[in-house]
Amino acid sequence: MTTANGKNAAPVMKAENLGITFGGLHAVSGFDMELYEGDLVGLIGPNGAGKTTVFNLLTGVYQPTEGNFYLNGKSMLGKRPHQMVEAGIARTFQNIRLFQDLTVLDNVKVAFNQSMTYSALEGILRLPRYWKEEEEIDRKARDILSVFHMENEVAQKAKNLPYGRQRKLEIARAIATGAKILLLDEPAAGMNPTETAELMETITLIRTRFGMSILLIEHDMSLVMSICERIVVIDYGQIIAAGTPYEIANDPRVIGAYLGQDSE
Amino acid sequence: MKKLSKASVNGFINYGIVIAAFLVLQLMIARGMISNTLKSLLVPVCCYIVMAISLNLTVGILGELSLGHAGFMSLGAFSGIVTAMALPDAAPGLRLVAAILVGSVAGALGGVLVGVPVLRLQGDYLAIVTLAFGEIIRNIIVVLYIGLDEKGLHVTTNSAGPTLGEGGVMVIKGPMGAVGVPKLASFTAGFLLVLVTLFVVQNLVASRAGRAIMALRDNRIAAESVGIHVTKYKLMAFVISAALAGAAGALFGLNYSSTVSSKFGFNTSILILVFVVLGGLGSIRGSILSAALLYILPEMLRGFEFITKARMLIYAIILIAVMLTINNPALKTLLEERDLSPAGLLGRLKGKTKEKGGAGR
Ligand SMILES: Nc1ncnc2c1ncn2[C@@H]1O[C@H](COP(=O)(O)OP(=O)(O)OP(=O)(O)O)[C@@H](O)[C@H]1O
Ligand SMILES: [Mg+2]
């Protein structure tokens, strides 16, 4: 395998035979994939195929019942979600999960928590480290938000943002964790075509700007086909095809899976 | 920081309100404009304000329901009393400070004891466990006999009491509670404790820990997904809340010559919860004002014969009326716009249960 820019390198993320069973239901099984630095890979499949479950496995929300996965060569079995962030993987959610009553700025600042070092006592007593670090993340958080053109909404409560902006805020927050691998779960869901186009631009921008590797779940085929270099298709929890958008679009199994779903 | 945030302005206003109230009351005391009844309420009011602010940290800011906050107050009260009585020769101020420190440590230990096992669990287990905790503490203290002599502390559950050496004194006499307590508490001490509480809670909220705690309240799964250690921050908020309740308890205990543990029962816990809910979940100012008003109001109403009899009824009617008013949608939006929203406890809890029940991630 080669990276997006054609160089040979070790994968930043690798899943080997990953799987999980919920009381007899094989939600995901035999999931193999490699993500290289700078990759933008699409993960598609019909409803209930197991896409979100793959994300939950990769972020420590669920523990796999089979297989293993590695970040930068290290096994991540048994890690809790907050430890996965530390290890360098962050995500967004299919149904938006923001900190509703916090401001836009604070939503992003929360995600810097792991990169900050002052203790709770230093925070209460407002010792020098508190001021230094707070000032620093205030600047960084505003920087990230400006990439999303949200610098004028910093003081708003997250719940008062329009839908499209809430999606963006979730991505901004994931970036603020400092993770280099980003998992986006249907970021364009519920967006209108203009918002979707804008979002596609933003996703390609953050990849270069923040040097991230991105795995993207998306139902909007045109979005996936236009921005991803590689696509992995799953159905009934198993990979049925993987390759370039062109290969995927012409794969009979993929067409079958989607047609099969349509006729249900 | 270049610009003062809205939160820090709000914080300064809170200090301002407390300091102004203290100065005005001091002036009124100096001029003899305050009745003895009201004067006797000043220390307990300060204690209840601290209780309300600290409970708000657990209920409003962390978003966990606690029904046994008075239990931590009780731990603080009795450990504070023992401390003060163990230091008979120290200066009164020093005895008081030592008692409050020990009280807050006792509260914190209680918080750890309850929090470590319970806060790892998902769901509203904290409510039921804190409720039990409050009752257990009350029942334990009822059977405790604690005495002091030159050899130190003697503890027994034997109703004959411990055998003390010469010059020994009984501090806690089972069902009779603590007796012969030096009245070390003062309005100034109460005022300072309120300020310290404000300082701790407001600065905590404005720090990275506070943001993490509020993020957990708003969406636990999302908080984990950005690297927040759930148990650590839940425990932090809960233990600080319990420690402050312990401090308030110590001051409260040293305001009366005797104290029984039934003073810190379930009713007291609920009373404090009512203060917090009516003041607005998460609103520190709301907690201060509602604790002050709602504590003083019924005590003042005691004076009238009719009202004495119907006191609790009137109190309940006022509470229901206020609850209904603050849940009025039109008023709610108005308050929300002004950032004063006293979101009803029930609504909040319902929303929370739904969130927790949802399987979708
Ligand atoms: N916690 C769970 N317990 C039991 N079954 C689960 C659980 N999580 C997911 N599943 C099941 O696993 C399967 C895959 O679900 P998943 O949410 O991963 O699908 P998806 O590909 O993301 O679908 P969609 O496109 O609708 O988002 C479904 O049949 C779902 O019901
Ligand atoms: Mg999904």
Coordinates of C-alpha atoms in Angstrom, one line a residue, chain B residues 90-303:
Chain B
A90 CA -6.3 27.8 71.4
A91 CA -7.5 31.2 70.3
P92 CA -11.2 31.2 69.3
G93 CA -10.4 32.2 65.8
L94 CA -7.9 29.4 65.4
R95 CA -10.3 26.9 66.9
L96 CA -12.9 27.9 64.4
V97 CA -10.6 27.7 61.4
A98 CA -9.3 24.3 62.6
A99 CA -12.8 23.1 63.0
I100 CA -13.9 24.3 59.6
L101 CA -10.8 22.7 58.0
V102 CA -11.4 19.4 59.7
G103 CA -15.1 19.6 58.8
S104 CA -14.3 20.1 55.2
V105 CA -11.9 17.2 55.2
A106 CA -14.5 15.0 56.8
G107 CA -17.0 16.1 54.2
A108 CA -14.5 15.4 51.4
L109 CA -13.8 11.9 52.8
G110 CA -17.6 11.2 52.9
G111 CA -17.7 12.4 49.3
V112 CA -14.9 10.0 48.3
L113 CA -16.6 7.2 50.1
V114 CA -19.9 7.7 48.2
G115 CA -18.5 9.0 45.0
V116 CA -15.8 6.4 44.2
P117 CA -18.1 3.4 43.9
V118 CA -21.2 5.3 42.6
L119 CA -19.9 7.8 40.1
R120 CA -18.4 5.1 37.9
L121 CA -21.9 3.8 37.2
Q122 CA -24.0 5.3 34.5
G123 CA -27.5 6.3 35.5
D124 CA -29.1 8.1 38.4
Y125 CA -27.7 5.9 41.1
L126 CA -26.2 8.8 43.0
A127 CA -29.6 10.1 44.1
I128 CA -30.5 6.9 45.8
V129 CA -27.1 6.3 47.3
T130 CA -26.7 9.8 48.7
L131 CA -30.2 9.5 50.1
A132 CA -29.2 6.4 52.0
F133 CA -25.9 7.9 53.0
G134 CA -27.6 10.9 54.6
E135 CA -29.8 8.6 56.6
I136 CA -26.9 6.3 57.6
I137 CA -24.8 9.1 58.8
R138 CA -27.7 10.4 60.9
N139 CA -28.3 7.0 62.4
I140 CA -24.7 6.4 63.1
I141 CA -24.3 9.6 65.0
V142 CA -27.4 8.9 67.1
V143 CA -25.6 5.9 68.6
L144 CA -22.2 7.4 69.0
Y145 CA -20.7 8.5 72.4
I146 CA -17.6 10.5 72.1
G147 CA -15.6 11.8 74.9
L148 CA -12.3 13.7 75.3
D149 CA -9.7 13.5 78.0
E150 CA -6.0 14.1 78.3
K151 CA -5.4 10.7 76.6
G152 CA -7.3 11.8 73.6
L153 CA -10.6 10.8 71.9
H154 CA -12.8 8.0 73.2
V155 CA -15.5 6.6 70.9
T156 CA -18.0 4.0 71.8
T157 CA -21.6 3.0 70.9
N158 CA -22.2 1.8 74.4
S159 CA -24.9 4.0 75.9
A160 CA -23.0 4.1 79.2
G161 CA -20.5 6.2 77.4
P162 CA -16.7 5.8 77.4
T163 CA -14.9 6.0 80.7
L164 CA -13.0 9.2 80.8
G165 CA -9.9 10.2 82.7
E166 CA -10.0 13.1 85.1
G167 CA -11.1 16.4 83.6
G168 CA -12.5 14.5 80.6
V169 CA -15.6 15.9 78.8
M170 CA -18.3 14.2 76.8
V171 CA -18.6 15.8 73.3
I172 CA -21.3 13.7 71.7
K173 CA -23.9 11.9 73.8
G174 CA -25.7 9.6 71.5
P175 CA -29.3 10.7 70.9
M176 CA -28.7 13.9 72.7
G177 CA -26.1 14.9 70.2
A178 CA -23.2 17.2 70.8
V179 CA -23.5 19.1 74.1
G180 CA -21.6 21.9 75.7
V181 CA -20.4 23.2 72.4
P182 CA -18.5 26.5 72.5
K183 CA -20.3 29.0 70.3
L184 CA -17.4 30.0 68.2
A185 CA -19.3 30.9 65.0
S186 CA -19.8 34.5 64.0
F187 CA -21.5 36.4 61.2
T188 CA -18.1 37.6 60.0
A189 CA -16.9 34.0 59.8
G190 CA -20.0 33.0 57.9
F191 CA -19.5 35.9 55.5
L192 CA -15.9 34.8 54.9
L193 CA -16.9 31.2 54.3
V194 CA -19.4 32.3 51.7
L195 CA -16.7 34.3 50.0
V196 CA -14.3 31.4 50.0
T197 CA -17.0 29.1 48.7
L198 CA -17.8 31.6 45.9
F199 CA -14.1 31.8 45.1
V200 CA -13.6 28.1 45.0
V201 CA -16.7 27.3 42.9
Q202 CA -16.6 30.2 40.5
N203 CA -12.9 29.8 39.8
L204 CA -13.3 26.0 39.4
V205 CA -16.1 26.6 36.9
A206 CA -13.9 29.0 34.9
S207 CA -11.0 26.6 34.7
R208 CA -10.4 23.6 32.5
A209 CA -11.8 21.3 35.2
G210 CA -15.0 23.3 35.3
R211 CA -15.4 23.1 31.5
A212 CA -14.8 19.4 31.6
I213 CA -17.5 19.0 34.4
M214 CA -20.0 21.0 32.4
A215 CA -19.2 19.1 29.3
L216 CA -19.9 15.9 31.1
R217 CA -23.3 17.3 32.2
D218 CA -24.3 18.3 28.7
N219 CA -23.2 15.2 27.0
R220 CA -21.1 12.5 28.6
I221 CA -20.4 10.5 25.4
A222 CA -19.2 13.6 23.6
A223 CA -17.1 14.6 26.6
E224 CA -15.4 11.2 26.6
S225 CA -14.9 11.5 22.8
V226 CA -12.8 14.7 23.3
G227 CA -10.7 13.1 26.0
I228 CA -12.5 13.9 29.3
H229 CA -11.9 11.4 32.0
V230 CA -15.5 10.9 33.2
T231 CA -14.9 9.5 36.7
K232 CA -12.1 11.8 37.6
Y233 CA -14.1 15.0 36.9
K234 CA -17.3 13.7 38.3
L235 CA -15.5 12.8 41.5
M236 CA -13.7 16.1 41.6
A237 CA -16.9 18.1 41.5
F238 CA -18.7 15.8 43.9
V239 CA -15.9 15.8 46.5
I240 CA -15.4 19.6 46.4
S241 CA -19.1 20.0 46.8
A242 CA -19.0 17.6 49.8
A243 CA -16.0 19.4 51.3
L244 CA -17.7 22.8 51.2
A245 CA -20.8 21.2 52.8
G246 CA -18.5 19.9 55.5
A247 CA -17.1 23.4 56.1
A248 CA -20.6 24.8 56.3
G249 CA -21.6 22.1 58.8
A250 CA -18.7 22.9 61.0
L251 CA -19.7 26.5 61.2
F252 CA -23.3 25.6 61.8
G253 CA -22.4 23.2 64.6
L254 CA -20.3 25.8 66.4
N255 CA -23.2 28.2 66.3
Y256 CA -25.3 26.4 68.9
S257 CA -24.5 25.0 72.3
S258 CA -25.9 21.7 71.3
T259 CA -26.6 19.9 68.0
V260 CA -28.5 16.7 67.2
S261 CA -27.9 14.7 64.1
S262 CA -31.6 14.8 63.2
K263 CA -31.1 18.4 62.2
F264 CA -29.2 17.1 59.1
G265 CA -31.8 14.6 57.9
F266 CA -33.6 14.1 54.6
N267 CA -35.8 17.2 55.0
T268 CA -32.7 19.4 55.3
S269 CA -31.2 17.8 52.1
I270 CA -34.5 18.4 50.3
L271 CA -34.7 22.0 51.6
I272 CA -31.3 22.7 50.2
L273 CA -32.2 21.1 46.9
V274 CA -35.3 23.3 46.7
F275 CA -33.1 26.4 47.2
V276 CA -30.9 25.2 44.3
V277 CA -33.7 24.4 42.0
L278 CA -35.6 27.6 42.7
G279 CA -32.5 29.7 42.4
G280 CA -31.8 28.0 39.0
L281 CA -29.7 25.0 38.3
G282 CA -26.2 26.1 37.6
S283 CA -26.9 29.7 38.7
I284 CA -24.6 30.6 41.7
R285 CA -26.4 33.9 42.2
G286 CA -29.7 32.2 42.2
S287 CA -28.5 29.8 44.9
I288 CA -27.3 32.7 47.1
L289 CA -30.5 34.6 46.8
S290 CA -32.9 31.8 47.1
A291 CA -31.1 30.3 50.1
A292 CA -31.1 33.6 51.9
L293 CA -34.7 34.5 51.1
L294 CA -36.2 31.1 51.6
Y295 CA -34.4 30.4 54.8
I296 CA -35.2 33.8 56.4
L297 CA -38.8 34.0 55.1
P298 CA -40.4 31.1 57.0
E299 CA -38.4 31.9 60.1
M300 CA -39.7 35.4 60.0
L301 CA -43.2 34.1 59.5
R302 CA -43.0 32.1 62.7
G303 CA -43.9 35.3 64.6

